[in-house]
Short mmCIF file of C-alpha atoms in Angstrom, two decimals:
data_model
loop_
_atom_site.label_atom_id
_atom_site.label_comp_id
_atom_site.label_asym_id
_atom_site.label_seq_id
_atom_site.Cartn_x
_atom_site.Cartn_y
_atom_site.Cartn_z
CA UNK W 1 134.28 109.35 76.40
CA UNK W 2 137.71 108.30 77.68
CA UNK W 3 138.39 105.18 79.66
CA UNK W 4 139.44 107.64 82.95
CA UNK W 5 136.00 109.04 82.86
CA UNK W 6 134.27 105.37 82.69
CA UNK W 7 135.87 104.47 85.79
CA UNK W 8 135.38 107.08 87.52
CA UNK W 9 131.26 106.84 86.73
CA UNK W 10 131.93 103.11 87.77
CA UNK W 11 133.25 104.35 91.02
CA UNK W 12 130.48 106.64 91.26
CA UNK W 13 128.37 103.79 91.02
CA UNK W 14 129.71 101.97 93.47
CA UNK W 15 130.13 104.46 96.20
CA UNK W 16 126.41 105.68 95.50
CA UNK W 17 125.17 102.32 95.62
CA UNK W 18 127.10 101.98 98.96
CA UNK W 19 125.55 104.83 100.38
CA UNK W 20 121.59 104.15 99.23
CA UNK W 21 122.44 100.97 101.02
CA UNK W 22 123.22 102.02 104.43
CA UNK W 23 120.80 105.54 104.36
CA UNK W 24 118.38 102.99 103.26
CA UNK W 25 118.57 100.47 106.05
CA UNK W 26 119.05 102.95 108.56
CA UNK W 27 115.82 104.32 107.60
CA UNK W 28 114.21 101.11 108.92
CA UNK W 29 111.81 99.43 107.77
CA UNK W 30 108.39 101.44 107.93
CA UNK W 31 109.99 104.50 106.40
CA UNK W 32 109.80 102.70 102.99
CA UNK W 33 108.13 99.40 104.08
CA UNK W 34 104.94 100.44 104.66
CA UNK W 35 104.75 102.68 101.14
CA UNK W 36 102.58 106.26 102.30
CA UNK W 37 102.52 108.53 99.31
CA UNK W 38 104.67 110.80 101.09
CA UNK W 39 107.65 108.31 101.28
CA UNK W 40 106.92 107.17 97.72
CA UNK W 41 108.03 110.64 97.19
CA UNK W 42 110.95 110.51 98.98
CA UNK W 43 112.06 107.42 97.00
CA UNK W 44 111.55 109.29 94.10
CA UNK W 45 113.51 112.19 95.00
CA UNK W 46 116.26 109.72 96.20
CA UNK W 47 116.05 107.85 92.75
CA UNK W 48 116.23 110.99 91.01
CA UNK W 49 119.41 112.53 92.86
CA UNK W 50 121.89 109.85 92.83
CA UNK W 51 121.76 109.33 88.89
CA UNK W 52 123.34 112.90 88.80
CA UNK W 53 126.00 111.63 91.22
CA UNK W 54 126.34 108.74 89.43
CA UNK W 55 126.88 110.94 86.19
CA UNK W 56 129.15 113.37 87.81
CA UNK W 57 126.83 115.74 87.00
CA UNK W 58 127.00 117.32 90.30
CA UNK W 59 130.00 117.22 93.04
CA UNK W 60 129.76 114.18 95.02
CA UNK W 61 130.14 116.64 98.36
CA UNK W 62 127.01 118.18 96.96
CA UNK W 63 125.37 114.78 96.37
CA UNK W 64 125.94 113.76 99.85
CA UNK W 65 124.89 116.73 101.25
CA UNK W 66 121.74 115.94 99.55
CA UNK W 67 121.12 112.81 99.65
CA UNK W 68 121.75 113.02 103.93
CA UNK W 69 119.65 115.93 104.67
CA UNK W 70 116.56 114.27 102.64
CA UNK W 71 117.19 111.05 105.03
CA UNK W 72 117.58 113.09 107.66
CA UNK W 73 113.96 114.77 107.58
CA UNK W 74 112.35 111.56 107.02
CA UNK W 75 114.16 109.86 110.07
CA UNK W 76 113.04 113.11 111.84
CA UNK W 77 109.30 112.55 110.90
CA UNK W 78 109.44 109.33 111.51
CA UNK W 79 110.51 110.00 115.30
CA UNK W 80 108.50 112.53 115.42
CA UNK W 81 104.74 110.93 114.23
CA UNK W 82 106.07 108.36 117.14
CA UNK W 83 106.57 110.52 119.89
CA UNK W 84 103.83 112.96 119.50
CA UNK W 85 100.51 111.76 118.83
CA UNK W 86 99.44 115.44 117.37
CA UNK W 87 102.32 115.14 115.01
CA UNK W 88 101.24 111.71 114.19
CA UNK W 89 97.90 112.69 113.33
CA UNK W 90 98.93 115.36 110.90
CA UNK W 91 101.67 113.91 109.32
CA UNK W 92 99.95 110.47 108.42
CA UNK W 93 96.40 111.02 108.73
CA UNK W 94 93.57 109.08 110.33
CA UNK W 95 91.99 106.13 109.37
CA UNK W 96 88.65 106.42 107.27
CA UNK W 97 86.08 103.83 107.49
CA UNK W 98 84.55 102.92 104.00
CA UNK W 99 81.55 100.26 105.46
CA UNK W 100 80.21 99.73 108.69
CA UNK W 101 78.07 96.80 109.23
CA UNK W 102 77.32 95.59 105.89
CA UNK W 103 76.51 99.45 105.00
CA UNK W 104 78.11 101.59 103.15
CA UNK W 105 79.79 104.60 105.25
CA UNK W 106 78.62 107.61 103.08
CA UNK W 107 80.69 109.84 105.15
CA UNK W 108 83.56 108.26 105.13
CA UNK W 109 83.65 107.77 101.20
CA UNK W 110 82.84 111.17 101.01
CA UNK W 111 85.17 112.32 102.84
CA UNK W 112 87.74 110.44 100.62
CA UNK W 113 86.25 111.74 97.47
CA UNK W 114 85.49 107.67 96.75
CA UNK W 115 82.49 106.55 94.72
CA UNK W 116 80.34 103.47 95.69
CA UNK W 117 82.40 101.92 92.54
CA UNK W 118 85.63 102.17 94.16
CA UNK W 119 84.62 100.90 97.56
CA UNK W 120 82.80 97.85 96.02
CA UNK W 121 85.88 97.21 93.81
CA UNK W 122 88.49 97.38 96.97
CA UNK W 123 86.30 94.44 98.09
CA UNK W 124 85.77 92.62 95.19
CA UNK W 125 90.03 92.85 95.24
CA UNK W 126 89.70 90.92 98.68
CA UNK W 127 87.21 88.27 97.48
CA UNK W 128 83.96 89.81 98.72
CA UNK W 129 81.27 90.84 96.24
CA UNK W 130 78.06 91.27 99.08
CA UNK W 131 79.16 94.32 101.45
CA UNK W 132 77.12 92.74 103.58
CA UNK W 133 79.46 90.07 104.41
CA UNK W 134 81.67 93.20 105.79
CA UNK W 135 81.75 94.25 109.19
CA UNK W 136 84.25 96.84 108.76
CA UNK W 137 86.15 98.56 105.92
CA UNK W 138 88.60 101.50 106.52
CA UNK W 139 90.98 103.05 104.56
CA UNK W 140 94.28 102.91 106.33
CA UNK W 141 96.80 105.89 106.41
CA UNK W 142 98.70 104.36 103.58
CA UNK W 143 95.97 104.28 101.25
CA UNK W 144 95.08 100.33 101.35
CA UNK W 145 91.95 99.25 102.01
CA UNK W 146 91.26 96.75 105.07
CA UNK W 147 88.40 94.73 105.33
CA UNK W 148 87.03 92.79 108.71
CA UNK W 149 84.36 89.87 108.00
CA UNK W 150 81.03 89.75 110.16
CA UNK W 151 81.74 86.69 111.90
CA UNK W 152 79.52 84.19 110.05
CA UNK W 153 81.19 85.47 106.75
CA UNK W 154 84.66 84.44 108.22
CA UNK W 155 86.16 81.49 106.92
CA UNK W 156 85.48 78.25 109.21
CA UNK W 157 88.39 77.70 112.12
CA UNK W 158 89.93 74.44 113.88
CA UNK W 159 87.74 75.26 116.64
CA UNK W 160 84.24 75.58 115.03
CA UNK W 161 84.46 71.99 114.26
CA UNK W 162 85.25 71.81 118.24
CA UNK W 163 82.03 73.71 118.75
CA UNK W 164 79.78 71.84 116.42
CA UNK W 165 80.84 68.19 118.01
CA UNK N 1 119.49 117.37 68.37
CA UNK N 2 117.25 115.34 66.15
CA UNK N 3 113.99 113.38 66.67
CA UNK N 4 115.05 110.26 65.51
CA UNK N 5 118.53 110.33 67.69
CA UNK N 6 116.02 110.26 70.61
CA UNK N 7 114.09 107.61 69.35
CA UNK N 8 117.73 105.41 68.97
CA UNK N 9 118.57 106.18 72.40
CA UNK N 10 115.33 105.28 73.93
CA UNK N 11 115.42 101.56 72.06
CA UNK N 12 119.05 101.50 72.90
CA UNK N 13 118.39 102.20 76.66
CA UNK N 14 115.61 100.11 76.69
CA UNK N 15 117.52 96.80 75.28
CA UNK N 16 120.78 97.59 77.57
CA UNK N 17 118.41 97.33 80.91
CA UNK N 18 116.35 94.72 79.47
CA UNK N 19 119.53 92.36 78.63
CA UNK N 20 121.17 93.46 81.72
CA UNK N 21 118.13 92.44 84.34
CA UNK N 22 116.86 89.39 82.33
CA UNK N 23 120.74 88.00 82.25
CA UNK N 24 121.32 89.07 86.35
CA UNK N 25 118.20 87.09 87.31
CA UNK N 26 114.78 87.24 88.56
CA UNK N 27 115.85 87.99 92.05
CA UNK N 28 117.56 91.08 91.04
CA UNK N 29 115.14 93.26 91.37
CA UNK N 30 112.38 91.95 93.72
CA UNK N 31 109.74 94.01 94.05
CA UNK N 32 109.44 94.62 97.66
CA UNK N 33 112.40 95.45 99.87
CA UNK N 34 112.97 99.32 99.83
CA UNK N 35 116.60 99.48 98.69
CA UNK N 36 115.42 96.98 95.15
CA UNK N 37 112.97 99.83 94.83
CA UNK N 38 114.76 102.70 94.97
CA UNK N 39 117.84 100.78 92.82
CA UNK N 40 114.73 100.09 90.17
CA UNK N 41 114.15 104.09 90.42
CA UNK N 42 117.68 105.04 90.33
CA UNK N 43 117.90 103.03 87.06
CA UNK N 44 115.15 104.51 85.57
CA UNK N 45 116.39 107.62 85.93
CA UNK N 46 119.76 106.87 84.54
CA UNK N 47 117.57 106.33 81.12
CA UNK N 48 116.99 110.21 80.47
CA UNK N 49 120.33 111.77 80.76
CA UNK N 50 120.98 109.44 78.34
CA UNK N 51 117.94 110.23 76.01
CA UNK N 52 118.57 113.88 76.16
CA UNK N 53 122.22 113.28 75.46
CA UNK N 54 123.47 114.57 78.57
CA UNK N 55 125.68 111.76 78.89
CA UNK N 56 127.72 109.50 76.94
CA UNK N 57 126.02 105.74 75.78
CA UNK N 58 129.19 104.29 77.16
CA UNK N 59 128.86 106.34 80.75
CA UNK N 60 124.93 105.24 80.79
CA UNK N 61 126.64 100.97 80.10
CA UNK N 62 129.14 101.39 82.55
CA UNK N 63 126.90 102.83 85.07
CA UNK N 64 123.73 101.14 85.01
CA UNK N 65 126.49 97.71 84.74
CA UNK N 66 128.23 98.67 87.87
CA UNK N 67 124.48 99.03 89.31
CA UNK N 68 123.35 95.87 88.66
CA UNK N 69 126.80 93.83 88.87
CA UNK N 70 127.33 95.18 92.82
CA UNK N 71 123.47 94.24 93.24
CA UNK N 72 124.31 90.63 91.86
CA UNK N 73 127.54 90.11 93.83
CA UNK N 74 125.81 91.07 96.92
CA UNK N 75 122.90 88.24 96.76
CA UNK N 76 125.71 85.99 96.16
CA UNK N 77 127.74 87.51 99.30
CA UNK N 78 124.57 87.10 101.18
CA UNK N 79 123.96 83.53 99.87
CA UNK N 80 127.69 83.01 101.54
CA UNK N 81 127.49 84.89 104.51
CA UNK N 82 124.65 84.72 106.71
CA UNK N 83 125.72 87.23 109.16
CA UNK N 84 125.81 89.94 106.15
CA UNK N 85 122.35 89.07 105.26
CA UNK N 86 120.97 90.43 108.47
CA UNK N 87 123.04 93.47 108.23
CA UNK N 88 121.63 94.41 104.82
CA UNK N 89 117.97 93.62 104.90
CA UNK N 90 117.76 94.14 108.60
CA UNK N 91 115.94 91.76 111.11
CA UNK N 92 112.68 89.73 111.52
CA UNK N 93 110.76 92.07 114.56
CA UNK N 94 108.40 90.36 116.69
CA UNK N 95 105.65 92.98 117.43
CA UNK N 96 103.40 91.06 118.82
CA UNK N 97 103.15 87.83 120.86
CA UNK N 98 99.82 85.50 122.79
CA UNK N 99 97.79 88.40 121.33
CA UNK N 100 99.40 91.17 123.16
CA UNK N 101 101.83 93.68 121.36
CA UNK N 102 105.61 93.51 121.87
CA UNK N 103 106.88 97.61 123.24
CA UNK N 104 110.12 96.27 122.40
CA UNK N 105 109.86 95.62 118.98
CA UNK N 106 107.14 98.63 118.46
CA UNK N 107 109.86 101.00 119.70
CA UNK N 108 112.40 99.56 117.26
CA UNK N 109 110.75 100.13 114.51
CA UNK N 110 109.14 103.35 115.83
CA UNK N 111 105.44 102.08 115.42
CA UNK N 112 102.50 102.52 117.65
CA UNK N 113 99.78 100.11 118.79
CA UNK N 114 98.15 101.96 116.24
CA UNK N 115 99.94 101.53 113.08
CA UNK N 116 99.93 97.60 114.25
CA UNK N 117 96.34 97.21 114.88
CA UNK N 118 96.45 98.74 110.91
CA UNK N 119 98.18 96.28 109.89
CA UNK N 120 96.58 93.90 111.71
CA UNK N 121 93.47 94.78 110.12
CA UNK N 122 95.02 94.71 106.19
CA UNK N 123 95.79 90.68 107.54
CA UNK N 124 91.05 90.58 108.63
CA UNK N 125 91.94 90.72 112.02
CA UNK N 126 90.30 93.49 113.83
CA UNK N 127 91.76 94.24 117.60
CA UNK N 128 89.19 91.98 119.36
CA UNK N 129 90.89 89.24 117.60
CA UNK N 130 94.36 89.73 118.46
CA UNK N 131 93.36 87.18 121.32
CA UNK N 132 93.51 84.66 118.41
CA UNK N 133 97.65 85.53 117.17
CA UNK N 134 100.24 83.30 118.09
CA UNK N 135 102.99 85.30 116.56
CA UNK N 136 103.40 88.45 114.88
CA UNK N 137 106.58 89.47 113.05
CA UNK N 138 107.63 92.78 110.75
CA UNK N 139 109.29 91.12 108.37
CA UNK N 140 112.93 93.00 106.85
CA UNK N 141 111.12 94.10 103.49
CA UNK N 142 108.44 95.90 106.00
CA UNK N 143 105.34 93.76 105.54
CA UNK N 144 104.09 91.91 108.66
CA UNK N 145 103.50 88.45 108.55
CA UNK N 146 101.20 86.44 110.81
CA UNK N 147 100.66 83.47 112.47
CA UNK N 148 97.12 82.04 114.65
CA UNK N 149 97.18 80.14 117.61
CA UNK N 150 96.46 76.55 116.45
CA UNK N 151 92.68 76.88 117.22
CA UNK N 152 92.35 79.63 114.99
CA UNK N 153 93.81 78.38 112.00
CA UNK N 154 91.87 78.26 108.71
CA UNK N 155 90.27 74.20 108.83
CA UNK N 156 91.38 73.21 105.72
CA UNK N 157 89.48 70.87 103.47
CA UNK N 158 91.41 68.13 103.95
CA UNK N 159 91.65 68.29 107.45
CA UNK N 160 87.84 68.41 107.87
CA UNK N 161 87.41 65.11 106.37
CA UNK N 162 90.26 63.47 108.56
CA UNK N 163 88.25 64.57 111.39
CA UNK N 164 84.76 64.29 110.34
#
């Protein structure tokens, strides 16, 4: 490998590193922020094109041309989920609740193909080993799972003190 | 091509990424902020062109250097210039403010009340609550970070025996 040919992959570099850089930040922040699977896949597929850039494996016309059109459909969905609250329910999904009231939402766990193991462990992660300590569980959109207290299972504010004087 | 070649290239790789990240710093790659992760992927994926001898050992140094160098010099610009930090990582977004959501900074960032009250509720507080935020703000890496009116806050300890 000649010297030429190492600067020109170090130029690659650079202007591909340039470019992740702005398509990245114009993307904003919930496109990748807020990790769905979908735009863990899109990372991916980013990741995976530009080393071929990099490489000069393909033309660097061709990796634009890539690279751009995959930003622009996920600036385009993400406009789109925002205006249109159809689109938004099909492209990310509805929120599934996991426990209701200190029970356990059969349903709902069904309907997320999760077993009373997982549930139980998604609140262990969060400090709670009694479901009945949970008023509400649900499975956001981007696959974490959110859990509200009952109110005598929250942890004791400022105020209470207030209260109990 | 032979077995063992592959086997060379994947130690080699490995200690050339290894060196390179350990000697750039801790902050180099922090988990978190979308561009670190997709710079993690990209170099990742520099790894098995080289494996599969598609490229060069020296192209695979010189690139995956470049990579990490220009991600280096630009903590360091953004130590230096404060203006450039904002224009890489993007601003602090207040969504929502005295427990009622910000349009504003929704719109911005193309979120609904929705997708807030979600996050809200990854943070334990469900919508009847809100009444109890000071301050909510989408940080630049994406994650939301929030703040309770005074009365709200956690009593600490420490602060119940002051009082008591």
């Amino acid at each position: 490998m000649d010297t030429p040919e190492l600067i020109a992959t170090a130029l690659r570099a650079l202007l591909v590193y340039t470019v992740m850089l702005v398509v990245i930040r114009v993307m904003g922040k919930r496109t990748i922020g807020n990790f769905s699977a979908f735009d863990l896949l899109v990372a991916l597929m980013l990741g995976e094109i530009v080393d071929e850039v990099i490489y000069g494996d393909v033309a660097i016309a061709q990796g634009m041309v890539a690279i751009f059109a995959l930003a622009a459909v996920e600036y385009a969905n993400s406009w789109l989920s925002y205006g249109s609250d159809t689109a938004n329910r099909w492209l990310e999904g509805e929120p599934t609740v996991l426990v209701a009231n200190g029970v356990l939402h059969r349903e709902g766990m069904r309907k997320e193909r999760m077993h009373e193991r997982d549930v139980l462990m998604e609140l262990r992660l969060q400090g709670i080993e009694d479901p009945g300590k949970v008023k509400r569980a649900t499975l956001e959109t981007d696959g974490a799972v959110s859990v509200i207290r009952e109110d005598w299972a929250e942890p004791a504010e400022r105020r209470d003190l207030e209260a109990k004087r | 091509m032979s077995l063992v070649h592959i086997a060379v290239r994947a130690l080699v790789a490995y200690g050339v990424l290894f060196v390179l990240l350990r000697t750039a710093g801790k902050r180099t790659i922090v988990q978190g902020t979308p561009f670190d992760f997709v710079l993690a992927l990209v170099l990742g994926d520099m790894v098995d062109d080289l494996l599969w001898a598609e490229v060069g050992l020296a192209s695979f140094a010189v690139a995956v250097s470049t990579l990490v160098l220009l991600q280096t010099g630009m903590a360091v610009a953004q130590r230096r210039f404060a203006g450039l930090h904002g224009l890489v990582n993007g601003r602090t977004v207040v969504v929502l403010k005295d427990g009622r959501a910000e349009s504003a900074g929704l719109h911005a960032e193309r979120m609904h009340e929705k997708d807030l009250e979600a996050l809200l509720r990854l943070h334990g507080v469900s919508r009847e609550r809100w009444s109890d935020i000071q301050i909510a703000r989408l940080e630049p890496h994406g994650a939301l970070s929030v703040r309770r009116r005074d009365e709200a806050q956690e009593l600490e300890r420490g602060e119940l025996e002051r009082r008591i």
